Amino acid sequence: MEKKKVTGQYINDSYYQIKHPSGLEILIYPKENSTTTYALFGTRYGSIDNCFKRSDELSAETVPEGIAHYLEHKLFESEEGDAFERYAKTGASANAFTSFDSTCYLFSCTDRFYESLEILLDFVQSPYFTKETVAKEQGIIGQEIKMYDDDPNWRVVVNHLRALYHHHPVKDDIAGTVESIAEITPEYLYRCYHTFYNLNNMALCITGDVDIDGVLDICDKMLKKAEPIKIERVFPAEPQSVVTHYVEDRLSVAIPVFQFGFKEILRDQGHISEKDLAAVEVLLEILASDSSPLFRKLLDAGLVSESSFSHEYFEGAGYASVFFSGESKDPKRVSEIIMDEVHHLQETGIDEKSFQRAKKACYGEIVSALNSTSAISNIMVSLAFKDRELFAYVDAFPNLLKEDVEQKLKQIFVPEQSALSVILPLENNEKEFMA
Amino acid sequence: MSKMSVHHISDAVNLNVLSDRRFKTIRISVNMLVPMENDTASAYGILPRIVTRATEHYPDYTQLTQKLADLYGATLDCHVYKLGGYQGISIFVEGISNRYAFDQEDMVSELCSLLFSIIENPLKDKDGLLIKDNFLQEKRQVLEVFDSEFNDKIYYAQKKAQEILFDGKPEGLNRYGTREQVENLTLEDVSSAWDKLLRTAKFEVFILGDCKFDQKVFNRTFASLGQHQSYQPEKIDTLVIKDVTDDMPLSQSKLVMGFTADAEFGESDAFKLMAAVYGGTPSSKLFANVREKMSLCYYCSSAFDANTNTMFVQSGVETENIEKARKAILEQLEHVKTSNITEEEIQSAKLAISNSYRSVNDSLEAMENWYLSQVFRPSVKSPEEAVTSIEKIAKEEIVSAANHLTLNTVYVLKGNA
């Protein structure tokens, strides 16, 4: 088994990349004297993967929304019991999550790591679904959906995605809807499981004070060789335009919540590289960080607060957008000021001082993140699932050129591509609660 | 494992130092602890926000934030929190350590200098008042914090339950006081409050991460500040259970139950373990039964606060199941009280706590919170010492702890959407 050692140019850390004979990509980031060890076992399968074609089949298949998330819940169960019961014996703290394009199972521990690793590799590779267990979960997931329905910070995002995307499944709720999950059967679950939980489609990342060979021994023991199939994700054709420039909803909030963004026009499903990512991060830092003229304008006008205004580059298979979000008394005015500032920056160009400063700030942020075993594992798997690599990303920042950033400024911020999503207070304003 | 070493600069000031090259960052924080009181809460709460907005050397907000960005995205920020009946005012700096700076800049010096200038000489106008514009900006933003807390229903329900349980006592007051108190703040009041804060607070300063520190420099800044403070939670008698329901247009209701504990201050390990067995882990009684077996709640957990000797159970539940859930939650507590606990349940709770405590060693912020949460207790334990103590606890002590709980408050945010 070939172990490739990868070392950063600016950060003198190293990790190991191994392509296991079973098909699984394994990343091991040794952290000497770390108290915690964090393992993450994930699949490139998320809520957007509702239509797929396997390389060993002739046609594509469409499934109900919410299966990836449903599977995440159900996989913890087996005939003998529950994975949480097994972890309870080793003391590991375990969890899982489903995102738009991945499902990850993880644990963090300070003792008995190898035992917990066996549990992780075992239960994720052992699907077990019956009519009864599937039916039971509907109630729990139904409640989870309702909990998120009440959450203005989640609703503003879902509404925004629906305003930006006509057909791309990124506009659908990750957990599905109460109606769509009612259609899920054990057959669907097994079907999707056997397609996407193929080790060639997955990755394992471990960060902590571990012995590489010890980890690989467990992998040799536990991993079942996977069929070398490829999966093609089928997305409906997505127009370049946005659906609407404005969407609003009302919830029990005291101050409006907003998300404003620009849908990027993607060329030919082009691959977004580490350098592209870094360029957009630096651009957003220049444009909207708390040291930016834009932020100062918004703050002085009383339109945003230091603790709630944020920005993000949201991208994946077939979608990419830049978001600005927060809480504000007047979200429409915030979006106008952002638009003006973007226009202004496009005209004047980026000055050298701001550029250098932004590079240093972004670099510093990623270095700080590498303190944490959980952050490292999560970042590495998230990069790996998009064919990117950690140190290529970290080292991209100091090596970035101003032209790289200016190109993104022109490319992403097209006024016709913008949309604003707002959650407003209910009309009968519950002032009596707000003491 | 690195050990926190404590330097007593005076009766009022402690320096807590943890030098550890495992970290790629440094964190230096000044925590000022004062009694939570109605007439000072809002002034003290807004102060750290004003003084960290701009400094004597960087008197403009954007100038200061640009300096921080130049320092590789360093942070200069503040945090206001509660510790039992005390209010905590924290001003801190964080940044990457020297060895990651492109030109090996002295990050520790730069960050300390920013922090000390705030403590020694916060930015004032020619009349000796804090800067009016900074004051107005932060006043607006603190009022928005109240709004933000209202938006988060889980947090809001928990806060309401605490207010009701503590019934006017300092433990139940919001960390910023009330909205009205904030609205009534004046620049003059807030400016004079700064000196009072520095004079009367108990100081806990933390120097953490990949850095060396010069004790003389810290002595100079802090030796003459502060005042000795002590705190112990008062015993609360429950004459009648407070049952409060508020209707709100929500899809999911929130049910929060508050219990008081008859515990010795600083001797509450059995209560912590009991809370874990009862509802602190995925193998706890609440999770396994109320959520999994009965499918009554999407989340249902319990947590014990050793600084107030209270335990709260939080749950998210369908409106039509509120009564069922309340019954089920109390039923599970009865099991604990009547010794209906398996060795497995106890073992898994001990392992979970042990994992959680030990994990503290890997985060500078977690380390600080760990030691900070113990500052008023008769003795301070490291994470490892706390693990050893928890591991020794026998079943009878868990049962006894459960029997020393009294249900005091039931708060429901009833969804009617």
PDB file of C-alpha atoms in Angstrom, chain B residues 4 6 8 11-16 31-34 81-84 86-88 202-206 228-232 265-266 306-307 367-381:
ATOM      1  CA  MET B   4      -2.243  25.575  33.835  1.00  0.00           C
ATOM      2  CA  VAL B   6      -1.578  30.204  38.416  1.00  0.00           C
ATOM      3  CA  HIS B   8      -1.342  35.331  42.230  1.00  0.00           C
ATOM      4  CA  ASP B  11      -5.625  39.258  46.295  1.00  0.00           C
ATOM      5  CA  ALA B  12      -7.680  40.468  43.354  1.00  0.00           C
ATOM      6  CA  VAL B  13      -5.690  39.369  40.307  1.00  0.00           C
ATOM      7  CA  ASN B  14      -4.649  35.947  39.044  1.00  0.00           C
ATOM      8  CA  LEU B  15      -2.522  35.219  35.995  1.00  0.00           C
ATOM      9  CA  ASN B  16      -3.330  31.818  34.523  1.00  0.00           C
ATOM     10  CA  ASN B  31     -11.765  38.541  32.589  1.00  0.00           C
ATOM     11  CA  MET B  32     -13.350  40.941  35.054  1.00  0.00           C
ATOM     12  CA  LEU B  33     -15.921  39.460  37.409  1.00  0.00           C
ATOM     13  CA  VAL B  34     -18.396  41.649  39.255  1.00  0.00           C
ATOM     14  CA  TYR B  81     -21.357  36.243  30.326  1.00  0.00           C
ATOM     15  CA  LYS B  82     -22.816  35.015  33.603  1.00  0.00           C
ATOM     16  CA  LEU B  83     -21.059  32.950  36.210  1.00  0.00           C
ATOM     17  CA  GLY B  84     -23.656  32.093  38.806  1.00  0.00           C
ATOM     18  CA  TYR B  86     -21.722  37.211  38.786  1.00  0.00           C
ATOM     19  CA  GLN B  87     -21.313  39.074  35.537  1.00  0.00           C
ATOM     20  CA  GLY B  88     -18.168  38.325  33.525  1.00  0.00           C
ATOM     21  CA  LYS B 202     -11.987  40.187  40.429  1.00  0.00           C
ATOM     22  CA  PHE B 203      -9.432  39.748  37.612  1.00  0.00           C
ATOM     23  CA  GLU B 204      -8.626  36.449  35.943  1.00  0.00           C
ATOM     24  CA  VAL B 205      -6.086  36.951  33.182  1.00  0.00           C
ATOM     25  CA  PHE B 206      -5.224  34.073  30.845  1.00  0.00           C
ATOM     26  CA  HIS B 228     -11.190  40.423  46.063  1.00  0.00           C
ATOM     27  CA  GLN B 229     -14.597  38.902  45.309  1.00  0.00           C
ATOM     28  CA  SER B 230     -16.289  35.722  46.440  1.00  0.00           C
ATOM     29  CA  TYR B 231     -19.532  34.018  45.529  1.00  0.00           C
ATOM     30  CA  GLN B 232     -21.653  31.098  46.502  1.00  0.00           C
ATOM     31  CA  PHE B 265     -21.022  24.361  46.477  1.00  0.00           C
ATOM     32  CA  GLY B 266     -17.947  22.825  44.867  1.00  0.00           C
ATOM     33  CA  ALA B 306     -22.501  23.797  39.406  1.00  0.00           C
ATOM     34  CA  ASN B 307     -22.334  27.570  39.781  1.00  0.00           C
ATOM     35  CA  MET B 367      -9.201  25.545  28.742  1.00  0.00           C
ATOM     36  CA  GLU B 368      -9.975  29.102  29.738  1.00  0.00           C
ATOM     37  CA  ASN B 369     -13.694  28.347  30.228  1.00  0.00           C
ATOM     38  CA  TRP B 370     -12.822  25.276  32.247  1.00  0.00           C
ATOM     39  CA  TYR B 371     -10.745  27.149  34.779  1.00  0.00           C
ATOM     40  CA  LEU B 372     -12.917  30.252  34.716  1.00  0.00           C
ATOM     41  CA  SER B 373     -16.012  28.266  35.645  1.00  0.00           C
ATOM     42  CA  GLN B 374     -14.284  27.222  38.877  1.00  0.00           C
ATOM     43  CA  VAL B 375     -12.934  30.560  40.096  1.00  0.00           C
ATOM     44  CA  PHE B 376     -15.366  30.901  42.979  1.00  0.00           C
ATOM     45  CA  ARG B 377     -15.192  27.298  44.119  1.00  0.00           C
ATOM     46  CA  PRO B 378     -13.278  26.236  47.214  1.00  0.00           C
ATOM     47  CA  SER B 379     -10.874  24.161  45.119  1.00  0.00           C
ATOM     48  CA  VAL B 380      -9.913  24.037  41.459  1.00  0.00           C
ATOM     49  CA  LYS B 381      -9.514  20.793  39.533  1.00  0.00           C
TER      50      LYS B 381
END
